[in-house]
Short mmCIF file of C-alpha atoms in Angstrom, two decimals:
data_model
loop_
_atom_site.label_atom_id
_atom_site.label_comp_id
_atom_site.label_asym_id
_atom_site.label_seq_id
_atom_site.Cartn_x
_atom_site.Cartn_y
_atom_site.Cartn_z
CA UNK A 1 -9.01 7.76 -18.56
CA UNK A 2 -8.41 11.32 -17.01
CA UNK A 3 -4.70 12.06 -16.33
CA UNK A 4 -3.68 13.43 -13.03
CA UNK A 5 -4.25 16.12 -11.30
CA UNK A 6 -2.01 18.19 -9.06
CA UNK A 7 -2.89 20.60 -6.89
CA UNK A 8 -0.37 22.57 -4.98
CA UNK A 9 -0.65 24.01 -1.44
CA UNK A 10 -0.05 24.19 2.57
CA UNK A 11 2.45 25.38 4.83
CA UNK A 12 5.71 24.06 2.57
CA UNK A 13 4.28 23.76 -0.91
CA UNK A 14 3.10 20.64 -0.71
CA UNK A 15 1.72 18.72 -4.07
CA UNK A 16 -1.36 16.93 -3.86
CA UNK A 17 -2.16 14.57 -6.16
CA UNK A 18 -5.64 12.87 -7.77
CA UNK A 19 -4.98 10.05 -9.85
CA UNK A 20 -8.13 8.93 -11.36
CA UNK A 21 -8.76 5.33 -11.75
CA UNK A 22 -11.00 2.82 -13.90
CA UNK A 23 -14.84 3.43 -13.31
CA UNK A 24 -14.00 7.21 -12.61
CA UNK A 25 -12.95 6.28 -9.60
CA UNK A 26 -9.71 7.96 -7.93
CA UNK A 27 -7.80 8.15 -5.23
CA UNK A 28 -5.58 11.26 -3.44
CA UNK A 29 -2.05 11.19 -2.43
CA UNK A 30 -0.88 13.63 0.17
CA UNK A 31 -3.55 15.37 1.31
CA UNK A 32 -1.79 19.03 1.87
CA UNK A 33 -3.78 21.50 0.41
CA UNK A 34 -7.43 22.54 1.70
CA UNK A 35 -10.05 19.98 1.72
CA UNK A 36 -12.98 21.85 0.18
CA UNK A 37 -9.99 22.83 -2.96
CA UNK A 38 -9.40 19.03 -3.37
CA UNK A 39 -13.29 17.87 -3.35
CA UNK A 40 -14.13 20.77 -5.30
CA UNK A 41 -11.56 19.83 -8.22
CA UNK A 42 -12.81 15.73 -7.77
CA UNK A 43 -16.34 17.09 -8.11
CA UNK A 44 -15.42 18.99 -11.45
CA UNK A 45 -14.05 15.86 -12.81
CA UNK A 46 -16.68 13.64 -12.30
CA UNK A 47 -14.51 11.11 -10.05
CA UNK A 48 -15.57 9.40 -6.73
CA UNK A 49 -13.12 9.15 -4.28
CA UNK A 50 -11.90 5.70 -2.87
CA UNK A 51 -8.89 5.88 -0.77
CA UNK A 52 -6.46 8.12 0.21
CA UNK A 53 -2.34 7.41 0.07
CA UNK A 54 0.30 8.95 1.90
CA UNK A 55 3.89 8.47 0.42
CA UNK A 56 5.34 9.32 4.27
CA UNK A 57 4.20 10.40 7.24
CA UNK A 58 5.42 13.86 7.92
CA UNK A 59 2.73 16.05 8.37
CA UNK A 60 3.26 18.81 5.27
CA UNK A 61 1.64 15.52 3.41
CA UNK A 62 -1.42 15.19 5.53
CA UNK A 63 -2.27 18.73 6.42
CA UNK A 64 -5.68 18.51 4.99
CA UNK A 65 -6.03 14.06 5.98
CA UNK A 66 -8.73 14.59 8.56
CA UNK A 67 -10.91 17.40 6.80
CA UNK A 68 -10.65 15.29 3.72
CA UNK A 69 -11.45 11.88 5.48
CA UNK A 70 -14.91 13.48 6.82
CA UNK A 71 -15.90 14.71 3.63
CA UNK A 72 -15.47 11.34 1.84
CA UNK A 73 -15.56 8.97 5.12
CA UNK A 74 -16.10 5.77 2.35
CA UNK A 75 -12.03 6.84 1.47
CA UNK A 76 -9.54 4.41 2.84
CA UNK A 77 -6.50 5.82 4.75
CA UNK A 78 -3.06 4.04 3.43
CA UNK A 79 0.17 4.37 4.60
CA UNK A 80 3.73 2.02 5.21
CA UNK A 81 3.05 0.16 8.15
CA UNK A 82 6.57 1.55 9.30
CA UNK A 83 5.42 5.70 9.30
CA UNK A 84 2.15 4.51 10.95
CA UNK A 85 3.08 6.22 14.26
CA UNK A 86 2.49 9.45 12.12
CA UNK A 87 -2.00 8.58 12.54
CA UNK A 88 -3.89 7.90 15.21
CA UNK A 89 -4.73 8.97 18.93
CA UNK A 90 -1.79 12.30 19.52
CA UNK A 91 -0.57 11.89 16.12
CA UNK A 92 -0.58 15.78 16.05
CA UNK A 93 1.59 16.26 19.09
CA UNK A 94 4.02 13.92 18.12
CA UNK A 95 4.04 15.90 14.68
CA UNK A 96 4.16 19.39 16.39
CA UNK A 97 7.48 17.78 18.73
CA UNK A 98 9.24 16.76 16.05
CA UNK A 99 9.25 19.99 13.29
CA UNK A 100 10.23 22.04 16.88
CA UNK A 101 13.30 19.27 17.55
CA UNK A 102 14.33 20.81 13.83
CA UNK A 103 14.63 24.42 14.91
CA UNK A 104 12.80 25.30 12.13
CA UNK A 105 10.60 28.02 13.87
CA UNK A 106 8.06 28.85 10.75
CA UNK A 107 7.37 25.55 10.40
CA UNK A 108 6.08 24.48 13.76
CA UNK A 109 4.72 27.75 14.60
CA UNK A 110 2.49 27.90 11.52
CA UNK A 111 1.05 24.26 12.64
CA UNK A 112 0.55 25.22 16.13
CA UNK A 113 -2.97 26.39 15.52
CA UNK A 114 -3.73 22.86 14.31
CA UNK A 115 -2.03 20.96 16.87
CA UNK A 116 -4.20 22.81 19.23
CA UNK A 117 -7.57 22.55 17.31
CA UNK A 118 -7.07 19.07 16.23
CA UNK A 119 -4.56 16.81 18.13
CA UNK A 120 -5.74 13.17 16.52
CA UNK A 121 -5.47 12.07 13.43
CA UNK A 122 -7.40 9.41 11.76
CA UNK A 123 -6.07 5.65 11.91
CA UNK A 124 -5.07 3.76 8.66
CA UNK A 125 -7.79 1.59 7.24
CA UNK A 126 -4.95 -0.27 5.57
CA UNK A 127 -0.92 -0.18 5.16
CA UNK A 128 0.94 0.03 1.91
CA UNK A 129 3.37 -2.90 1.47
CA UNK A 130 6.47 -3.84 -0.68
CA UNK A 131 5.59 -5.21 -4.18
CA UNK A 132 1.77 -5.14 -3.90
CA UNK A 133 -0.45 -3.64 -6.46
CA UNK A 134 -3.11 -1.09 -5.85
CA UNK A 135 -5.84 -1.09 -7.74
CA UNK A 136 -4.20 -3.42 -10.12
CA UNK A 137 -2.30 -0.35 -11.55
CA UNK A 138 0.00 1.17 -9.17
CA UNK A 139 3.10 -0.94 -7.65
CA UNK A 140 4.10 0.08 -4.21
CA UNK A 141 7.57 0.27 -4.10
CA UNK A 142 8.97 0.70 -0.38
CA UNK A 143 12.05 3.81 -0.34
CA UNK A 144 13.34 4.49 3.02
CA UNK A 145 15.58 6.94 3.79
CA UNK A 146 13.97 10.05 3.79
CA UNK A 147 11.80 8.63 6.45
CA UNK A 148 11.73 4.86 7.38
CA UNK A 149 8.14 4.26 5.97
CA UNK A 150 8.68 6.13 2.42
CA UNK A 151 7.23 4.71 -0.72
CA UNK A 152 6.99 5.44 -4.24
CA UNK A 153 4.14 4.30 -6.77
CA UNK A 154 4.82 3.25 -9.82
CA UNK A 155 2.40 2.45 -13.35
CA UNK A 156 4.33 0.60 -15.52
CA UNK A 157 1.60 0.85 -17.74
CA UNK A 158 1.32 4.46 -18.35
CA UNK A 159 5.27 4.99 -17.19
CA UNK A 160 4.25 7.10 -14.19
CA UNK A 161 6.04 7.53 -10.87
CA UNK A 162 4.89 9.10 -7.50
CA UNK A 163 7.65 9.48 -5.70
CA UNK A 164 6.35 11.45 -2.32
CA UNK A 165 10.12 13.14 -1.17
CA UNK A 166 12.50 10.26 -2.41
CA UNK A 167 12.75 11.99 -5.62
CA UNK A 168 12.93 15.65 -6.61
CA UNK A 169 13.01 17.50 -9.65
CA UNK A 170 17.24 17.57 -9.77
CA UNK A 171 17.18 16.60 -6.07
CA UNK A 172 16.13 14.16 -2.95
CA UNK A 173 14.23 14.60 0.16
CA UNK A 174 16.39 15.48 3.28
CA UNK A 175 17.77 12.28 6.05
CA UNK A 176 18.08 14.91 8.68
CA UNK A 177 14.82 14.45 10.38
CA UNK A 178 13.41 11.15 12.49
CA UNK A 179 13.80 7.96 10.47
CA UNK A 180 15.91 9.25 7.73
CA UNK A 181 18.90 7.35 6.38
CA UNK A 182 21.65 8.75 3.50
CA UNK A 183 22.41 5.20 2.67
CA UNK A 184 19.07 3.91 2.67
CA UNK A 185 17.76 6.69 0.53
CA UNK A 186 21.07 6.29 -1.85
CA UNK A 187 19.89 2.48 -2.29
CA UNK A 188 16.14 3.93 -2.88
CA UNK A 189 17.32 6.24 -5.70
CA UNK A 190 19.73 3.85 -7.25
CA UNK A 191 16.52 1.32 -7.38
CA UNK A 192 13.90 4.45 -9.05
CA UNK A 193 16.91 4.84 -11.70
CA UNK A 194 16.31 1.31 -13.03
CA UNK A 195 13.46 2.30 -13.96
CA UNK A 196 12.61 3.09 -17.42
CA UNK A 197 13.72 6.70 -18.36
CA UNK A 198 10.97 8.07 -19.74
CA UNK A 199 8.97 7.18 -16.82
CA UNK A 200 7.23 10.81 -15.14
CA UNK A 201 7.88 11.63 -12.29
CA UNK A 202 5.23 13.12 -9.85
CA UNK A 203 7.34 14.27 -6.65
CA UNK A 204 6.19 15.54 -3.53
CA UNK A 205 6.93 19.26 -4.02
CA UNK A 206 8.03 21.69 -6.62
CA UNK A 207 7.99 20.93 -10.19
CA UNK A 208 6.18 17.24 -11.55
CA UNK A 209 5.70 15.62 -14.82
CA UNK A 210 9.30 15.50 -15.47
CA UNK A 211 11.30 12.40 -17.14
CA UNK A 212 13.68 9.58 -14.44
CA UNK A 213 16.12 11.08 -17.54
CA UNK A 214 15.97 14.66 -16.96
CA UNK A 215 17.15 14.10 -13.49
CA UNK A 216 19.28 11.35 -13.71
CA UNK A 217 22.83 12.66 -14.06
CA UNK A 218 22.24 15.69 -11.22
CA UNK A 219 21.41 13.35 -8.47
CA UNK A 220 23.66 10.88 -9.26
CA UNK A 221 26.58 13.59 -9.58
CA UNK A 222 25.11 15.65 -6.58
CA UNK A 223 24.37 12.30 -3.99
CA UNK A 224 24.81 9.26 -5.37
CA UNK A 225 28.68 9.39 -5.41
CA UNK A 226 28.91 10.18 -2.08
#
């Protein structure tokens, strides 16, 4: 079986990641970077999509969700049942109110244009739940704290982790936004660490493919002590 692929993209780096399945099948988490890059690089590996997963629902992890969901409108939409405010009827609005409640100017001014063009986003076909297994591979593991509705999947198989913005290479996702929680993401971390230490990791931005062990001893010194 193929390994996975990550493609990197959108307004704040954003990785996007196809995990190829049995019956070269796959599915994509965070659907950030262009549509047509995304199909293109399924297409080159001969994989047909099935679903589509979002680790959270902040909107640098679904820039590309409704592009991608008419290409490949067989793909089921995933997310916690807890972020699923983040689809739907206005989803886009709500999105655009809440990166402009941040002050961070370049942020909702570069997502303007979509807010305008497109202000729905599609509705989850199904919601990603504590301890189930997706496509008998993948355990969903639920992490709040960076948002309420965070999860992480896990392979224990293959000793691979996708850890959306719980987990960073040397770092953790901010709890400054709506729905975040220090303590809650502390107790999220802590439970990722128990993991075994070789696992990869396969974060939501910057560098992937790293070891739980490589990281260990920064975040614990740098947050976990707090």
């Amino acid at each position: 079986m193929k390994d996975i692929f990550c493609l990197t993209g959108g307004v704040l780096g954003t990785n996007t990641y196809i995990v190829p399945l049995a019956n070269n099948e796959c599915f994509v988490v965070d659907p950030a970077v262009d549509a047509e890059r995304i199909a293109e690089k399924i297409a080159s590996a001969g994989l047909r999509l099935t679903a589509i997963l979002l680790t959270h629902g902040h909107y640098d992890h679904m820039e590309s969700l409704q592009e991608l969901s008419l290409l490949y409108p067989q793909a089921k939409i995933a997310i916690h049942s807890e972020d699923a405010k983040s689809l739907g009827k206005d989803a886009l609005l709500r999105h655009y109110a809440e990166f402009a409640s941040t002050g961070l100017v370049q942020l909702y001014a570069a997502f303007q244009g979509d807010f305008e063009k497109k202000p729905h986003l599609p509705e989850a076909d199904f919601f990603l739940k504590e301890g189930e297994v997706f496509e008998n591979e993948w355990l969903v593991l639920h992490t709040p704290g960076h948002t309420r509705g965070c999860v992480c999947l896990y392979n224990e198989k293959k000793k691979q982790l996708l850890s959306g913005d719980t987990l960073f290479y040397m770092g953790w996702g901010r709890t400054d936004l709506e729905g975040g929680d220090q303590r809650a993401l502390q107790t999220s971390l802590k439970r990722l660490f128990d993991l075994p230490s070789e696992t990869k990791v396969f974060p939501g931005h910057e560098q992937y493919g790293f070891s739980l062990a490589e990281t260990n001893a920064s975040v614990t010194r740098g947050f976990l002590t707090i």
